[in-house]
mmCIF file of C-alpha atoms and ligand atoms in Angstrom:
data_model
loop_
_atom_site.group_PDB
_atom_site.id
_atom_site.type_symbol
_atom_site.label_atom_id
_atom_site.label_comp_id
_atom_site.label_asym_id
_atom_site.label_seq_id
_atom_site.Cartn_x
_atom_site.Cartn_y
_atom_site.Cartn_z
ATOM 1 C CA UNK A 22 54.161 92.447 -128.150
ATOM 2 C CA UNK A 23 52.616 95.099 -125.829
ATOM 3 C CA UNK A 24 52.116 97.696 -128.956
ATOM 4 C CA UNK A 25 52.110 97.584 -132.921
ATOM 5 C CA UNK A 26 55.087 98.387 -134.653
ATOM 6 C CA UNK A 27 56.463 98.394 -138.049
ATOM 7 C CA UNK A 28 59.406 97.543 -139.716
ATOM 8 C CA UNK A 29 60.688 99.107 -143.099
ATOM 9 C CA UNK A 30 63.559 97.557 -144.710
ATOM 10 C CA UNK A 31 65.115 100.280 -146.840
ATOM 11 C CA UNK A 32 65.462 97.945 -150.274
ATOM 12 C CA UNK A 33 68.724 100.577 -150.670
ATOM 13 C CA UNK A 34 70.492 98.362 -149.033
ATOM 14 C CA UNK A 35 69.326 95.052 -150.778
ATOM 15 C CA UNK A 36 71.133 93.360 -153.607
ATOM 16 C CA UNK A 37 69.279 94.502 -157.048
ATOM 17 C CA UNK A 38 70.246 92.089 -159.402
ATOM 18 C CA UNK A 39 67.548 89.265 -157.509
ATOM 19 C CA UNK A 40 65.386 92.500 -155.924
ATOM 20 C CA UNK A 41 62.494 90.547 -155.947
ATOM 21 C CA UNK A 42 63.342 87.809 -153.735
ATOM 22 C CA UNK A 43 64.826 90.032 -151.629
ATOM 23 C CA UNK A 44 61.421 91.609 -151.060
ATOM 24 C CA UNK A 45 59.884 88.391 -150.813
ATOM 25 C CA UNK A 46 62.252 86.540 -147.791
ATOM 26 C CA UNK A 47 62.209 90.200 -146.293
ATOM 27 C CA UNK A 48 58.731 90.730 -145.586
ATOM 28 C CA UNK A 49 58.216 87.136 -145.117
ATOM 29 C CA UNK A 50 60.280 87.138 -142.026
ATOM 30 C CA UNK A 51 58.644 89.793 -140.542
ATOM 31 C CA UNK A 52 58.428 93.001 -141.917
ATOM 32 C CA UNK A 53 55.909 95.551 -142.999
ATOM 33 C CA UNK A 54 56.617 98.385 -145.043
ATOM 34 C CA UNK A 55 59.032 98.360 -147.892
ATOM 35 C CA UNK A 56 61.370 101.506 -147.692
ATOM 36 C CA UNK A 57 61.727 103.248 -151.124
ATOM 37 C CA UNK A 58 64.509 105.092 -151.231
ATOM 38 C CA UNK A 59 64.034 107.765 -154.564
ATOM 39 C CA UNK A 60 67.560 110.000 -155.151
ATOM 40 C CA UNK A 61 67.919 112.593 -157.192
ATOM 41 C CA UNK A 62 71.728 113.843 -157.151
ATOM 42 C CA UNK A 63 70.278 116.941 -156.434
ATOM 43 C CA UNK A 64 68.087 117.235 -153.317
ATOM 44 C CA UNK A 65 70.806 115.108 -151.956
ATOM 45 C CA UNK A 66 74.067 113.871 -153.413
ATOM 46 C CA UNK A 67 73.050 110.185 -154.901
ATOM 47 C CA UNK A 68 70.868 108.833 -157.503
ATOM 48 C CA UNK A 69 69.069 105.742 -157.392
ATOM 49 C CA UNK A 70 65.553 104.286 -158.050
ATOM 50 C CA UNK A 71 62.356 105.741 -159.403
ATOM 51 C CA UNK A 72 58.329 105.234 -160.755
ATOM 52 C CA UNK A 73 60.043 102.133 -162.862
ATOM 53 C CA UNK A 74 61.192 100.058 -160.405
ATOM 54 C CA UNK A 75 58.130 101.393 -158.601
ATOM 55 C CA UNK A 76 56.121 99.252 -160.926
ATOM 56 C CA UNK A 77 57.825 96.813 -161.280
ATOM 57 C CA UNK A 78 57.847 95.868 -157.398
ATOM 58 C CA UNK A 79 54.525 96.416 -157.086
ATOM 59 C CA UNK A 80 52.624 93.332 -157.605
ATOM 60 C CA UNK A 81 54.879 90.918 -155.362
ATOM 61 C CA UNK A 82 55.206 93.659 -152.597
ATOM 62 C CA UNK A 83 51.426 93.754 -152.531
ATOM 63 C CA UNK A 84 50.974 90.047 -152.730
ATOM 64 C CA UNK A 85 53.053 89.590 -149.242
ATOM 65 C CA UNK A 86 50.911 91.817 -147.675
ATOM 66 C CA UNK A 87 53.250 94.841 -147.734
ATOM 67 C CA UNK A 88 52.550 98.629 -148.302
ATOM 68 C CA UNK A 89 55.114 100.549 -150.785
ATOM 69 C CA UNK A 90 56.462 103.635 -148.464
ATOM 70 C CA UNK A 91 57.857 105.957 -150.930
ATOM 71 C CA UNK A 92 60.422 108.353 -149.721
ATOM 72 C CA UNK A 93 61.080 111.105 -151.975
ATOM 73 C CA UNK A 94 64.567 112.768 -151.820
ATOM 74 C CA UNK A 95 64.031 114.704 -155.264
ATOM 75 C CA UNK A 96 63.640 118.528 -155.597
ATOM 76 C CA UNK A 97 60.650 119.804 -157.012
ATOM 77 C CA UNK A 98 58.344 117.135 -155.837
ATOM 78 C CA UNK A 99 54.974 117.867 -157.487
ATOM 79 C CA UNK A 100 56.192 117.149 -161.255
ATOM 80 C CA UNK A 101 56.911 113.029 -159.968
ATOM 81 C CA UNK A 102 54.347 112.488 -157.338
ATOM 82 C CA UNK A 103 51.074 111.206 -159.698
ATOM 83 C CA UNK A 104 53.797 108.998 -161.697
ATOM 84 C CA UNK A 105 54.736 107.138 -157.949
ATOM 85 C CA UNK A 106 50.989 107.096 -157.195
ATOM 86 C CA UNK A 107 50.397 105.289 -160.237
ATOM 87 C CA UNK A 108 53.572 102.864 -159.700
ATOM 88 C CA UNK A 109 51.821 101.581 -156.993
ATOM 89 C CA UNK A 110 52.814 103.840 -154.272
ATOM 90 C CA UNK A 111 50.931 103.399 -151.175
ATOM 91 C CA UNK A 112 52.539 105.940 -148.787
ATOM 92 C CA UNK A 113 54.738 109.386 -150.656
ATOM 93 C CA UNK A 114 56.754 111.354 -148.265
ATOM 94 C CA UNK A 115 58.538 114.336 -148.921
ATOM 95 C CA UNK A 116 61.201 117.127 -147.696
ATOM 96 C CA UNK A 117 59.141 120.404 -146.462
ATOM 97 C CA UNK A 118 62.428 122.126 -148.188
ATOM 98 C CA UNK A 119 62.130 120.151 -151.020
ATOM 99 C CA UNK A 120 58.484 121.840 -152.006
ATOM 100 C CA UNK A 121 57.563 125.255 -152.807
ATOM 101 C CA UNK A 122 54.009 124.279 -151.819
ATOM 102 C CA UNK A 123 54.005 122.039 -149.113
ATOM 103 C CA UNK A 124 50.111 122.377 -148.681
ATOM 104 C CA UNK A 125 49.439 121.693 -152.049
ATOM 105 C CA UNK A 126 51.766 118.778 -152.628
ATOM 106 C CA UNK A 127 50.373 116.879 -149.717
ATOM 107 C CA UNK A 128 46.672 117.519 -151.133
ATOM 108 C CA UNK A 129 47.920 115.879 -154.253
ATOM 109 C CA UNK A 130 49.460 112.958 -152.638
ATOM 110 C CA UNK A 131 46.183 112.205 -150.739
ATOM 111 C CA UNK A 132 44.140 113.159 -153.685
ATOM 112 C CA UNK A 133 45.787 110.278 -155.946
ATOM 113 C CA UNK A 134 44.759 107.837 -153.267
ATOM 114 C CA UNK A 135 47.901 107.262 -151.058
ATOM 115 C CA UNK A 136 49.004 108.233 -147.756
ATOM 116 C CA UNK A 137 51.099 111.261 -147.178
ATOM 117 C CA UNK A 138 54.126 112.674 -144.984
ATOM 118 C CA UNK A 139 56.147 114.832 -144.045
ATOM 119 C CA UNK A 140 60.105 113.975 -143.625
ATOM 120 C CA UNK A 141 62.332 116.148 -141.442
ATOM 121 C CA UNK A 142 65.863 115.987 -141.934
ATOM 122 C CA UNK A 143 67.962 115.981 -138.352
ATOM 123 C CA UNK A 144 68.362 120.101 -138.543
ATOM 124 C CA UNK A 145 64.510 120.608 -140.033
ATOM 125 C CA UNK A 146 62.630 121.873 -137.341
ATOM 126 C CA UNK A 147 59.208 120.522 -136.488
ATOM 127 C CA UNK A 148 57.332 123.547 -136.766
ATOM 128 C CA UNK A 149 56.386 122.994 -140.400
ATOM 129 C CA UNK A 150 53.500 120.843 -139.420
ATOM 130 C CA UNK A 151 51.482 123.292 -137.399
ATOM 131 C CA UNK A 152 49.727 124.533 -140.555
ATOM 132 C CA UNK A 153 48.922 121.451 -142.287
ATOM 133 C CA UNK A 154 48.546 118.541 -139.595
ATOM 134 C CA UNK A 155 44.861 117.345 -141.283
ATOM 135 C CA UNK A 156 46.924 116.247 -144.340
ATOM 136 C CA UNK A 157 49.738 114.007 -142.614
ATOM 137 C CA UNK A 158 49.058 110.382 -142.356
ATOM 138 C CA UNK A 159 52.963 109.839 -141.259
ATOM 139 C CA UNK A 160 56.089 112.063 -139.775
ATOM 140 C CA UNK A 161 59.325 110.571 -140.936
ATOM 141 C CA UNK A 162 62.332 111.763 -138.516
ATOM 142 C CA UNK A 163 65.538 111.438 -140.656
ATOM 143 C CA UNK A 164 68.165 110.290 -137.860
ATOM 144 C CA UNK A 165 70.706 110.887 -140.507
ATOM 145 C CA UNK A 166 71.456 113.232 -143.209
ATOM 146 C CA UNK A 167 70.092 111.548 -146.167
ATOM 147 C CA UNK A 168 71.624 110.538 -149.126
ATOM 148 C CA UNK A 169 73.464 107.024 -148.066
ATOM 149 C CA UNK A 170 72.518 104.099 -146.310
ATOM 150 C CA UNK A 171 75.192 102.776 -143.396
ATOM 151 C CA UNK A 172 75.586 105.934 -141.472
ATOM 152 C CA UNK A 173 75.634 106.299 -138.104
ATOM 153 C CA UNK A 174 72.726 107.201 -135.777
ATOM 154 C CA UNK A 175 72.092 110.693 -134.578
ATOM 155 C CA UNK A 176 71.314 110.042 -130.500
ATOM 156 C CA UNK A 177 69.861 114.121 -130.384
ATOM 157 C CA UNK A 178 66.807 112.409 -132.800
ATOM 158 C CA UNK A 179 65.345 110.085 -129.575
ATOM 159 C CA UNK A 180 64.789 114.240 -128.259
ATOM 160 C CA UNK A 181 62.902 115.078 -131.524
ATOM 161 C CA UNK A 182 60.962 111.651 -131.476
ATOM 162 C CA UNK A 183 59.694 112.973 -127.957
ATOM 163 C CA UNK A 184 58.068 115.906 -129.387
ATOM 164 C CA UNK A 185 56.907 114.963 -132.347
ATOM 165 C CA UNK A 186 55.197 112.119 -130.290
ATOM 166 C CA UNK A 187 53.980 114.686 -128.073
ATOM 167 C CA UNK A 188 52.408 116.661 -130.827
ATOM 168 C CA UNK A 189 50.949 113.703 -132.157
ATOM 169 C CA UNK A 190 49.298 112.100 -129.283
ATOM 170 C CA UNK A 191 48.096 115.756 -128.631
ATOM 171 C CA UNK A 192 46.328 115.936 -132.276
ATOM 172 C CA UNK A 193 44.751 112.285 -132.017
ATOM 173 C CA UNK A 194 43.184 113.106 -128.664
ATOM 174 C CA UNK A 195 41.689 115.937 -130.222
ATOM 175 C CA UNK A 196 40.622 114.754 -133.528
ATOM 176 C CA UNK A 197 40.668 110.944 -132.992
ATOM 177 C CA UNK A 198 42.965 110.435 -136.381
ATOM 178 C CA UNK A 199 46.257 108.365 -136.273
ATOM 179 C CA UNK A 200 49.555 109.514 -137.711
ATOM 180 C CA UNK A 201 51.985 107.204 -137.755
ATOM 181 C CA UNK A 202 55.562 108.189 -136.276
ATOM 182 C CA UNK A 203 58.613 106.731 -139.086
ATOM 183 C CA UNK A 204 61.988 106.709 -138.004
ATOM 184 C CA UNK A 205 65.016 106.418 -140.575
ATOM 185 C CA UNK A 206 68.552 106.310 -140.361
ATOM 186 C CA UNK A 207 71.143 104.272 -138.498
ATOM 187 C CA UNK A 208 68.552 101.845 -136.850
ATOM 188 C CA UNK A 209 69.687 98.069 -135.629
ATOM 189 C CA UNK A 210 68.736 95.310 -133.216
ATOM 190 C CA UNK A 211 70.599 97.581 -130.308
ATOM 191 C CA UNK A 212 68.597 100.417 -130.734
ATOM 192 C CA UNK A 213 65.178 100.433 -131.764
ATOM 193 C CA UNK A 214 63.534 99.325 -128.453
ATOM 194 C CA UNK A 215 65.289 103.041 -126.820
ATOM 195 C CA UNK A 216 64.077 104.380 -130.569
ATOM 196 C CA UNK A 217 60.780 103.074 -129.697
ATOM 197 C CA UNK A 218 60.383 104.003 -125.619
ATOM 198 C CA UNK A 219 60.752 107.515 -127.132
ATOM 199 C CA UNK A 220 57.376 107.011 -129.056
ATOM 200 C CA UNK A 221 58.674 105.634 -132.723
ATOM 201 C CA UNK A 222 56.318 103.135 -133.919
ATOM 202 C CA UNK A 223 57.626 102.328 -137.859
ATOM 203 C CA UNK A 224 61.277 101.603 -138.208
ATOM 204 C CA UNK A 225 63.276 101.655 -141.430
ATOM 205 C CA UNK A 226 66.188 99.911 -141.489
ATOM 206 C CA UNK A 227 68.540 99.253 -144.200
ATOM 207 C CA UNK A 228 72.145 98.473 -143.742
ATOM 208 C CA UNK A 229 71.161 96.246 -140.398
ATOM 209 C CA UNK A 230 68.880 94.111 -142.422
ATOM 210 C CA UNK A 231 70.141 93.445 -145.408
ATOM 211 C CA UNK A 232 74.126 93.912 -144.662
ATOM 212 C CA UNK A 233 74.333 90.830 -142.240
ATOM 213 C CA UNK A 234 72.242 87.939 -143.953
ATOM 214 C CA UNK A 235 72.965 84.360 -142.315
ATOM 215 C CA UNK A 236 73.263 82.089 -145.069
ATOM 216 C CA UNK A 237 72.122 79.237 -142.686
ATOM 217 C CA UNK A 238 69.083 80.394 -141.746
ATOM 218 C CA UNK A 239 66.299 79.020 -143.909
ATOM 219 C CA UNK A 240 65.429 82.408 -144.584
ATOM 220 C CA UNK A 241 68.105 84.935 -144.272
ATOM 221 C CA UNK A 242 66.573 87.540 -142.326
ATOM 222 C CA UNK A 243 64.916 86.063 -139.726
ATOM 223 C CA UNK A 244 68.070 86.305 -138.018
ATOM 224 C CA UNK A 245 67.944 90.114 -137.764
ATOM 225 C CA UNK A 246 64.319 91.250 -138.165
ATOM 226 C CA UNK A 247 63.525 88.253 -135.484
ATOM 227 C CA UNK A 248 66.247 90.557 -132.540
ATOM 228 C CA UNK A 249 64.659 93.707 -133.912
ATOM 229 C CA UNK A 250 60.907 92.293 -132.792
ATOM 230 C CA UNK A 251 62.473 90.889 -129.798
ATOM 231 C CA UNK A 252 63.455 93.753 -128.565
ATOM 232 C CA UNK A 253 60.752 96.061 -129.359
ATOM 233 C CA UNK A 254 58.442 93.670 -127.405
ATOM 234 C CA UNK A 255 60.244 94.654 -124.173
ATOM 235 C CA UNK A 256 59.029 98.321 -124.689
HETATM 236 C C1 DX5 B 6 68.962 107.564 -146.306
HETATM 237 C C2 DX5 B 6 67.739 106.736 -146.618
HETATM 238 C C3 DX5 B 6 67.545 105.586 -145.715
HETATM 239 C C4 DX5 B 6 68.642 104.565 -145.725
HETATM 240 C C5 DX5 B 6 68.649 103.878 -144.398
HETATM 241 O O1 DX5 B 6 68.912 108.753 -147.008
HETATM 242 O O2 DX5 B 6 66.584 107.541 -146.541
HETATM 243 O O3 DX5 B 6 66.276 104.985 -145.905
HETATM 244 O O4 DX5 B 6 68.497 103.608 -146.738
HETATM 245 O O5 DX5 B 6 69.729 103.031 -144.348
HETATM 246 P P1 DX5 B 6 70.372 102.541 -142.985
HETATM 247 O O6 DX5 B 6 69.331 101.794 -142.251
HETATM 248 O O7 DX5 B 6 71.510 101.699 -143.441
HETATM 249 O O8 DX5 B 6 70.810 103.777 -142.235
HETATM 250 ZN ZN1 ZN B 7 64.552 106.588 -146.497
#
C-alpha cells in the first residue's frame, strides 16, 4: 500500500439485533474507524442511534483497535456533544448549518478530549473552514444528501475532494498539523481508488460492506473490505 488509508463501515447499515459481532468481524477484516451514524428526524428526515448505543459499543470497538467516528446529523449540536464524548466518542463531527456557533462547538468537542470536524453536505460550500481551520482534526465530504444509507454517489464530490485536499495540504505545509480528509456516501469496491486519486484518505462505507456479506467466507467481510484495500493500493 503506497499511502495510509482508512476505512469506516457506517454500522447504519449493519444488522442490530447481533451489533456487536458485527463490529467485531468488521474491523477484524480490515477496517478502521467505526461510522456512527446519529439521526435526528429533524436535521435530516430519519432517526436512529444515539450516546446509548454509544456506550454500549464502546468497550469492544476499542478492544479491536478501532476509533468511534461520531457523525452528528442532529440540530442544535452543543446540548448532545459532552454526552457522545462521554459514550466513548473518539472523533464528533458536525453540520456547519447545524450550529449556531460553529467556533464554539468545535472548542467543546476538542475540549472534552476527542477529535473534531467539520461535515459538508454536497451543496455546503467549503468556505466555512477559513475561520476556524486550527480546530479541525477531520473534513467529512457528504457525497450524498444525508439521511439514508444506499444512495447513489454524487461524481461532482471527486471536484470538491480536490479542493478541500488542496486546502489541506496547503495548511499542513504551513503549520505541520494533519487533518484527515473523510469521505461518505455511495462508496464501493469500484470507486474508492478514483475517490482516493482525488486526495480522500478515510472512507465510510455502509451499504457496500455490510449489504453483500458472503456467508462462505470465514469471516464475512473480508470479501468486500479485502477489493476495497485492493484497490486503493493501486493509487
Ligand atoms: C448518510 C450517512 C452515511 C451512510 C452511508 O446520511 O451519513 O454514513 O450510512 O451509507 P452508504 O455507504 O450505504 O452510502
Ligand atoms: Zn455518516
Amino acid at each position: 500500500m503506497s499511502k495510509d488509508f482508512r476505512i469506516a463501515p457506517s454500522i447504519l447499515s449493519a444488522d442490530f439485533s447481533k451489533l456487536g459481532q458485527e463490529i467485531e468481524d468488521v474491523i477484524k477484516s480490515g477496517t478502521d474507524l467505526v461510522h456512527f451514524d446519529v439521526m435526528d428526524n429533524h436535521y435530516v428526515p430519519n432517526l436512529t442511534i444515539g450516546p446509548l448505543v454509544c456506550d454500549a459499543i464502546r468497550e469492544l470497538s476499542h478492544n479491536v483497535g478501532a476509533l468511534i467516528d461520531v457523525h452528528l446529523m442532529v440540530e442544535p449540536v452543543d446540548r448532545i456533544i459532552p454526552d457522545f464524548a462521554k459514550a466513548g466518542a473518539d472523533i464528533i463531527t458536525f453540520h456547519p448549518e447545524a450550529s449556531k456557533h460553529i467556533d464554539r462547538s468545535l472548542s467543546m468537542v476538542r475540549d472534552l478530549g476527542c477529535k473534531s470536524g467539520l461535515v459538508f453536505n454536497p451543496g455546503t460550500p467549503l468556505h466555512y473552514l477559513e475561520h476556524v481551520m486550527d480546530k479541525v482534526d477531520m473534513i467529512l465530504l457528504m457525497s450524498v444528501n444525508p439521511g439514508f444509507g444506499g444512495q447513489k454517489f454524487i461524481p461532482q464530490t471527486l471536484e470538491k475532494a480536490k479542493q478541500a485536499r488542496a486546502i489541506i495540504d496547503a495548511y499542513t505545509a504551513r503549520t505541520g498539523r494533519e487533518i484527515w480528509l473523510e469521505i461518505d456516501g455511495g462508496v464501493n469496491p469500484d470507486n474508492i481508488a478514483e475517490i482516493a486519486k482525488a486526495g480522500v484518505d478515510t472512507f465510510v462505507a455502509g451499504s457496500a460492506i455490510f449489504g453483500k456479506p458472503s456467508d462462505t467466507d470465514a469471516n464475512r467481510y473480508d470479501t468486500v473490505v479485502g477489493k476495497m484495500r485492493a484497490a486503493l493500493a493501486t493509487v
